[in-house]
Amino acid sequence: MTSQDGTTTANGAAKSGDEQVTVFHDPENFNVKHPLMHEWTLWFTKPPSGKGDNWNDLLKEVVTFDSVEEFWGVYNNITPTSELALKSDYHLFKKGIRPEWEDPQNKHGGSGAISSRVSIYTGELHLPTDALTRLFPDKRSAPIDELWLHVMLAAIGETLENNDEDGEVMGVVVNVRKGFYRVGLWTKTVGKSVPGGGEGDVAGGKGRSPEKSKDVLLGLGKKFKEVLKLKDAEVVEFSGHTESAHSGSTRAKAKFTV
Amino acid sequence: DTVKPVEPAQPSAQLLSLRSARRLMSINDVSYPAPINSPNPALNTGAPTGKLRYNKEFLLQFQRAFVEKPSENWTERVKETVGDTSEPSSAR
């Protein structure tokens, strides 16, 4: 095999400046990394300590990364979901988006990437512990760790959507609750244009037809199910966050199911 | 006097490589050493340069390849945010 500058790239060849040395070639002396399409921020919600907790004090930004290598540095050195206390959450969101239903900055106009984020959809999957055992019968421990890992990999690898122009994925979340885990996928819209969404054929834009919006969201839901290894008969519900916030409930009425 | 002041941790060779590494622009530029499999080429056909998508099987191969903490103060960072849990698990 011959590289572009004509030198051989067989084992033992001198490393030229042009050669692409990955972490697989040399874990301690590589010169290229695998970029992600977006920067991602990992957030953590601490369990409430008692009374008087402020949400802002409980929601912590852990780290932002933009390469495959760095993702694994984080994942390999952080508490697995299965070892978190009840009422903890991990959120993995595109950089610049806070994992909150109603970002306070939006109410006051806001700016930048989050200004168009008014209504948020989520596809949530309620996973009782016994269902996890059923989904992963050969796993003796912590199938939630594998599931959450696969959800994160689908997000950062950008395989949840058909292409970047779909533009609906905001982030993914896992909630640790008594007796179950919940894995959620947050999308930008509920399939409609949003204030400040612009005129274009983008998620939330006026130029995107309702049919296309629905196709994108349904496709996303299907892919999400695939990642979670759900059987076709098992249902993922999509529900509007704005609605949830108004009703004060985390279990908003489903808009549609996949 | 045998008590030494706590010195800031030195970045590992792996972390230094990560910090100086270039962003790969095209997945076709790389021939991976066996037994590493390249990403599914169908994911990146016609994609703009540097906008790479990766399938799960490709990404999982990195789990044992990059194991270092992502920063020198990572342990403190995790304590401040995720909390004082038991020793974070490492790659097995």
Coordinates of C-alpha atoms in Angstrom, one line a residue:
Chain A
M1 CA 0.0 0.0 0.0
T2 CA 1.3 3.4 -0.9
S3 CA 0.4 6.7 0.7
Q4 CA 0.0 10.0 -1.1
D5 CA 3.6 11.1 -0.7
G6 CA 4.8 7.8 -2.1
T7 CA 6.3 6.4 1.1
T8 CA 5.3 3.0 2.2
T9 CA 2.9 2.7 5.0
A10 CA 3.7 -0.8 5.9
N11 CA 4.6 -1.6 9.5
G12 CA 7.9 -0.1 10.6
A13 CA 7.8 2.7 8.0
A14 CA 8.9 6.1 9.3
K15 CA 6.0 8.3 10.1
S16 CA 5.8 11.2 7.7
G17 CA 4.1 14.4 8.7
D18 CA 1.3 13.6 6.3
E19 CA 0.5 10.2 7.6
Q20 CA -2.8 9.7 9.4
V21 CA -2.0 8.1 12.7
T22 CA -5.1 7.2 14.7
V23 CA -5.4 6.1 18.3
F24 CA -5.7 2.6 16.9
H25 CA -2.3 2.8 15.3
D26 CA -0.6 4.4 18.3
P27 CA -2.6 5.1 21.4
E28 CA 0.1 7.4 22.9
N29 CA 1.3 9.2 19.8
F30 CA -1.6 9.7 17.3
N31 CA -2.0 12.8 15.1
V32 CA -5.6 12.7 13.9
K33 CA -8.8 12.4 15.9
H34 CA -12.3 11.6 14.8
P35 CA -14.4 14.7 14.9
L36 CA -18.1 14.7 15.8
M37 CA -20.5 16.6 13.6
H38 CA -21.6 18.7 16.7
E39 CA -20.2 19.6 20.0
W40 CA -22.0 17.8 22.8
T41 CA -22.3 18.8 26.5
L42 CA -22.9 16.2 29.2
W43 CA -25.1 17.5 32.1
F44 CA -26.0 15.8 35.4
T45 CA -29.0 16.4 37.6
K46 CA -28.2 15.8 41.2
P47 CA -30.9 14.2 43.3
P48 CA -32.6 16.8 45.5
S49 CA -31.1 16.9 49.0
G50 CA -34.3 17.7 50.7
K51 CA -36.4 20.9 50.7
G52 CA -35.5 24.2 49.1
D53 CA -33.4 22.9 46.3
N54 CA -33.1 25.2 43.4
W55 CA -33.2 23.4 40.0
N56 CA -30.3 25.6 38.8
D57 CA -28.1 24.2 41.7
L58 CA -29.0 20.7 40.9
L59 CA -28.4 20.8 37.1
K60 CA -24.6 20.6 36.5
E61 CA -22.6 21.0 33.3
V62 CA -20.0 18.3 33.4
V63 CA -18.0 18.5 30.1
T64 CA -18.2 19.5 26.5
F65 CA -16.5 17.4 23.8
D66 CA -16.3 17.2 20.0
S67 CA -14.4 14.0 19.2
V68 CA -15.0 10.3 19.4
E69 CA -11.8 9.9 21.4
E70 CA -12.8 12.5 24.0
F71 CA -16.3 10.9 24.4
W72 CA -14.6 7.7 25.5
G73 CA -12.3 9.5 27.8
V74 CA -15.4 10.8 29.5
Y75 CA -17.4 7.6 29.4
N76 CA -14.6 5.4 30.7
N77 CA -14.1 7.7 33.7
I78 CA -17.5 8.7 34.9
T79 CA -20.1 7.0 37.1
P80 CA -22.2 4.5 35.1
T81 CA -25.9 5.1 35.2
S82 CA -26.5 1.8 37.1
E83 CA -24.5 3.3 40.0
L84 CA -26.3 6.6 40.2
A85 CA -28.6 7.5 43.1
L86 CA -32.4 7.7 42.5
K87 CA -33.6 10.9 41.0
S88 CA -30.4 11.5 39.1
D89 CA -30.3 12.2 35.4
Y90 CA -27.7 12.3 32.7
H91 CA -28.4 14.6 29.8
L92 CA -26.3 14.7 26.6
F93 CA -27.2 17.8 24.6
K94 CA -25.9 19.7 21.6
K95 CA -23.7 22.5 22.9
G96 CA -25.6 25.7 23.7
I97 CA -28.9 24.0 24.6
R98 CA -29.8 23.7 28.3
P99 CA -31.7 20.4 29.0
E100 CA -34.7 22.2 30.4
W101 CA -38.3 22.3 29.3
E102 CA -38.6 26.0 29.5
D103 CA -35.3 27.7 29.2
P104 CA -35.7 31.0 31.2
Q105 CA -33.7 32.8 28.7
N106 CA -36.2 32.0 26.0
K107 CA -39.0 33.8 27.9
H108 CA -37.0 37.0 27.8
G109 CA -36.1 36.9 24.1
G110 CA -32.8 35.0 24.4
S111 CA -30.3 34.8 21.7
G112 CA -28.2 32.4 19.7
A113 CA -28.8 28.8 19.2
I114 CA -31.5 28.4 21.9
S115 CA -33.7 31.4 20.9
S116 CA -35.9 29.3 18.7
R117 CA -36.4 26.6 21.2
V118 CA -39.9 27.3 22.5
S119 CA -41.6 24.0 22.4
I120 CA -39.8 20.8 22.8
Y121 CA -40.9 17.3 22.1
T122 CA -39.7 14.2 23.8
G123 CA -40.0 10.6 23.0
E124 CA -39.8 8.8 26.3
L125 CA -39.4 5.2 27.1
H126 CA -40.4 4.0 30.4
L127 CA -38.2 1.0 31.3
P128 CA -39.1 -0.9 34.4
T129 CA -36.2 -2.9 35.8
D130 CA -37.9 -6.2 34.9
A131 CA -38.4 -5.1 31.3
L132 CA -34.7 -4.4 31.0
T133 CA -34.0 -7.9 32.2
R134 CA -36.3 -9.1 29.5
L135 CA -34.7 -7.0 26.8
F136 CA -31.2 -8.2 27.8
P137 CA -31.7 -11.7 29.1
D138 CA -28.1 -12.7 28.6
K139 CA -26.8 -9.6 30.6
R140 CA -26.2 -10.4 34.2
S141 CA -25.8 -6.8 35.3
A142 CA -26.7 -3.3 34.4
P143 CA -28.3 -3.5 30.9
I144 CA -29.2 0.2 31.4
D145 CA -25.5 1.1 31.0
E146 CA -25.4 -0.6 27.6
L147 CA -28.7 0.9 26.6
W148 CA -27.7 4.4 27.5
L149 CA -24.4 4.0 25.9
H150 CA -26.0 2.9 22.6
V151 CA -28.4 5.9 22.8
M152 CA -25.4 8.3 23.3
L153 CA -23.5 6.7 20.4
A154 CA -26.5 7.1 18.1
A155 CA -26.7 10.7 19.1
I156 CA -23.0 11.7 18.7
G157 CA -22.5 9.4 15.6
E158 CA -25.5 11.2 14.1
T159 CA -27.3 8.1 13.1
L160 CA -30.7 9.0 14.7
E161 CA -31.5 11.3 11.8
N162 CA -31.2 10.6 8.1
N163 CA -29.1 13.7 7.7
D164 CA -28.0 16.8 9.5
E165 CA -30.7 18.9 7.7
D166 CA -33.4 17.1 9.6
G167 CA -32.4 19.2 12.5
E168 CA -34.7 17.8 15.2
V169 CA -32.4 16.1 17.7
M170 CA -31.5 18.4 20.6
G171 CA -30.3 15.7 23.0
V172 CA -30.9 12.5 24.9
V173 CA -31.6 11.9 28.6
V174 CA -31.7 9.0 31.1
N175 CA -33.7 9.4 34.3
V176 CA -33.0 7.1 37.3
R177 CA -36.2 6.6 39.2
K178 CA -37.5 4.2 41.8
G179 CA -38.2 0.9 40.0
F180 CA -37.5 2.1 36.5
Y181 CA -35.2 4.1 34.2
R182 CA -36.6 6.4 31.5
V183 CA -34.7 7.1 28.3
G184 CA -35.8 10.2 26.4
L185 CA -35.0 11.8 23.1
W186 CA -35.6 15.6 22.9
T187 CA -36.5 17.1 19.6
K188 CA -36.7 20.7 18.6
T189 CA -40.3 20.9 17.5
V190 CA -43.6 19.1 17.9
G191 CA -43.8 19.0 14.1
K192 CA -44.8 22.6 13.7
S193 CA -43.1 25.8 13.0
V194 CA -41.9 27.7 16.1
P195 CA -41.6 31.5 16.7
G196 CA -38.2 32.6 15.5
G197 CA -37.8 29.4 13.5
G198 CA -37.3 31.3 10.2
E199 CA -38.7 30.7 6.7
G200 CA -36.5 27.9 5.7
D201 CA -37.0 24.1 5.3
V202 CA -35.5 23.5 8.8
A203 CA -36.9 22.0 12.0
G204 CA -39.3 24.7 13.3
G205 CA -39.0 26.8 10.1
K206 CA -42.1 27.9 8.1
G207 CA -40.6 26.4 4.9
R208 CA -40.9 22.8 6.3
S209 CA -44.2 21.2 5.4
P210 CA -46.2 19.5 8.1
E211 CA -45.9 16.3 6.2
K212 CA -42.1 16.5 6.2
S213 CA -42.0 17.4 9.8
K214 CA -44.1 14.4 10.7
D215 CA -42.0 12.1 8.5
V216 CA -38.8 13.3 10.2
L217 CA -40.3 12.8 13.7
L218 CA -41.7 9.4 12.9
G219 CA -38.4 8.3 11.3
L220 CA -36.6 9.5 14.4
G221 CA -39.0 7.6 16.7
K222 CA -38.4 4.4 14.7
K223 CA -34.7 4.8 14.8
F224 CA -34.9 5.5 18.5
K225 CA -36.8 2.2 19.0
E226 CA -34.2 0.4 16.9
V227 CA -31.4 1.7 19.1
L228 CA -33.2 0.6 22.2
K229 CA -33.8 -2.8 20.7
L230 CA -37.5 -2.6 21.2
K231 CA -39.9 -4.9 19.5
D232 CA -42.3 -3.3 17.1
A233 CA -45.2 -3.9 19.5
E234 CA -43.6 -1.8 22.2
V235 CA -44.7 1.8 22.0
V236 CA -42.7 5.0 22.3
E237 CA -44.8 8.0 23.1
F238 CA -44.0 11.5 21.9
S239 CA -45.4 14.3 24.0
G240 CA -45.0 18.0 24.0
H241 CA -43.0 19.6 26.8
T242 CA -44.7 22.9 26.7
E243 CA -47.9 21.1 27.5
S244 CA -46.2 19.2 30.3
A245 CA -44.8 22.3 31.8
H246 CA -48.3 23.9 31.9
S247 CA -50.0 20.9 33.3
G248 CA -47.2 20.5 35.8
S249 CA -46.9 16.9 34.9
T250 CA -44.0 14.9 33.6
R251 CA -46.4 12.6 31.9
A252 CA -48.0 14.8 29.3
K253 CA -50.6 13.4 27.0
A254 CA -49.0 11.7 24.0
K255 CA -49.4 13.4 20.7
F256 CA -48.6 10.4 18.7
T257 CA -46.9 7.0 19.1
V258 CA -44.3 5.1 17.1
Chain B
D1 CA 11.1 16.7 54.9
T2 CA 9.4 14.0 52.9
V3 CA 6.0 15.7 52.5
K4 CA 5.8 17.0 49.0
P5 CA 3.3 19.7 48.0
V6 CA 0.6 18.4 45.7
E7 CA 1.6 19.1 42.2
P8 CA -0.8 19.4 39.3
A9 CA -1.2 16.2 37.5
Q10 CA 0.8 15.9 34.3
P11 CA -1.2 15.2 31.2
S12 CA -0.7 11.7 29.9
A13 CA 0.8 11.0 26.5
Q14 CA -2.6 10.0 25.3
L15 CA -4.2 13.3 26.4
L16 CA -1.4 15.3 24.9
S17 CA -1.9 13.5 21.6
L18 CA -5.6 14.2 21.8
R19 CA -4.9 17.9 22.3
S20 CA -2.6 18.2 19.4
A21 CA -4.4 15.9 17.0
R22 CA -5.9 17.3 13.8
R23 CA -9.6 16.7 13.0
L24 CA -9.9 14.0 10.4
M25 CA -11.6 15.5 7.4
S26 CA -12.5 12.3 5.4
I27 CA -12.8 8.8 6.7
N28 CA -11.4 7.5 3.4
D29 CA -8.0 9.0 4.3
V30 CA -7.4 6.3 6.9
S31 CA -6.6 2.7 6.6
Y32 CA -7.2 1.1 10.0
P33 CA -5.0 -1.5 11.4
A34 CA -6.5 -5.0 11.8
P35 CA -8.7 -6.0 13.4
I36 CA -10.3 -2.5 13.4
N37 CA -13.2 -2.0 11.0
S38 CA -13.7 1.2 9.1
P39 CA -17.0 3.0 9.6
N40 CA -19.9 2.1 7.3
P41 CA -19.0 4.0 4.1
A42 CA -22.7 4.4 3.3
L43 CA -23.1 6.8 6.2
N44 CA -20.7 9.3 4.7
T45 CA -21.4 9.2 1.0
G46 CA -21.9 12.7 -0.3
A47 CA -21.3 14.2 3.1
P48 CA -19.7 17.6 3.4
T49 CA -16.0 17.5 4.3
G50 CA -15.5 17.1 8.0
K51 CA -19.1 16.3 8.7
L52 CA -18.6 12.7 9.7
R53 CA -21.2 10.2 10.8
Y54 CA -20.3 7.0 12.6
N55 CA -22.1 3.7 13.2
K56 CA -22.3 2.1 16.6
E57 CA -20.0 -0.8 15.8
F58 CA -17.2 1.5 14.7
L59 CA -17.6 3.8 17.7
L60 CA -17.5 0.8 20.2
Q61 CA -14.0 -0.1 19.0
F62 CA -12.7 3.1 20.7
Q63 CA -13.8 1.9 24.1
R64 CA -10.6 0.2 25.0
A65 CA -8.4 2.5 22.8
F66 CA -9.0 5.8 24.6
V67 CA -9.1 5.2 28.4
E68 CA -7.4 8.3 29.8
K69 CA -9.3 10.9 31.8
P70 CA -10.2 13.8 29.5
S71 CA -8.5 16.4 31.6
E72 CA -6.0 16.7 34.4
N73 CA -8.6 17.9 36.9
W74 CA -11.2 15.3 35.8
T75 CA -11.5 13.6 39.2
E76 CA -12.3 16.9 40.9
R77 CA -14.7 17.9 38.0
V78 CA -16.7 14.7 38.5
K79 CA -16.8 15.2 42.3
E80 CA -18.2 18.7 41.8
T81 CA -20.8 17.7 39.3
V82 CA -21.8 14.1 39.4
G83 CA -20.9 13.9 43.1
D84 CA -18.8 12.0 45.4
T85 CA -19.6 8.5 44.3
S86 CA -17.3 5.6 44.6
E87 CA -14.2 5.5 42.4
P88 CA -15.3 6.0 38.8
S89 CA -15.2 2.8 37.0
S90 CA -12.5 2.4 34.3
A91 CA -12.6 0.6 31.1
R92 CA -12.3 -3.1 31.4

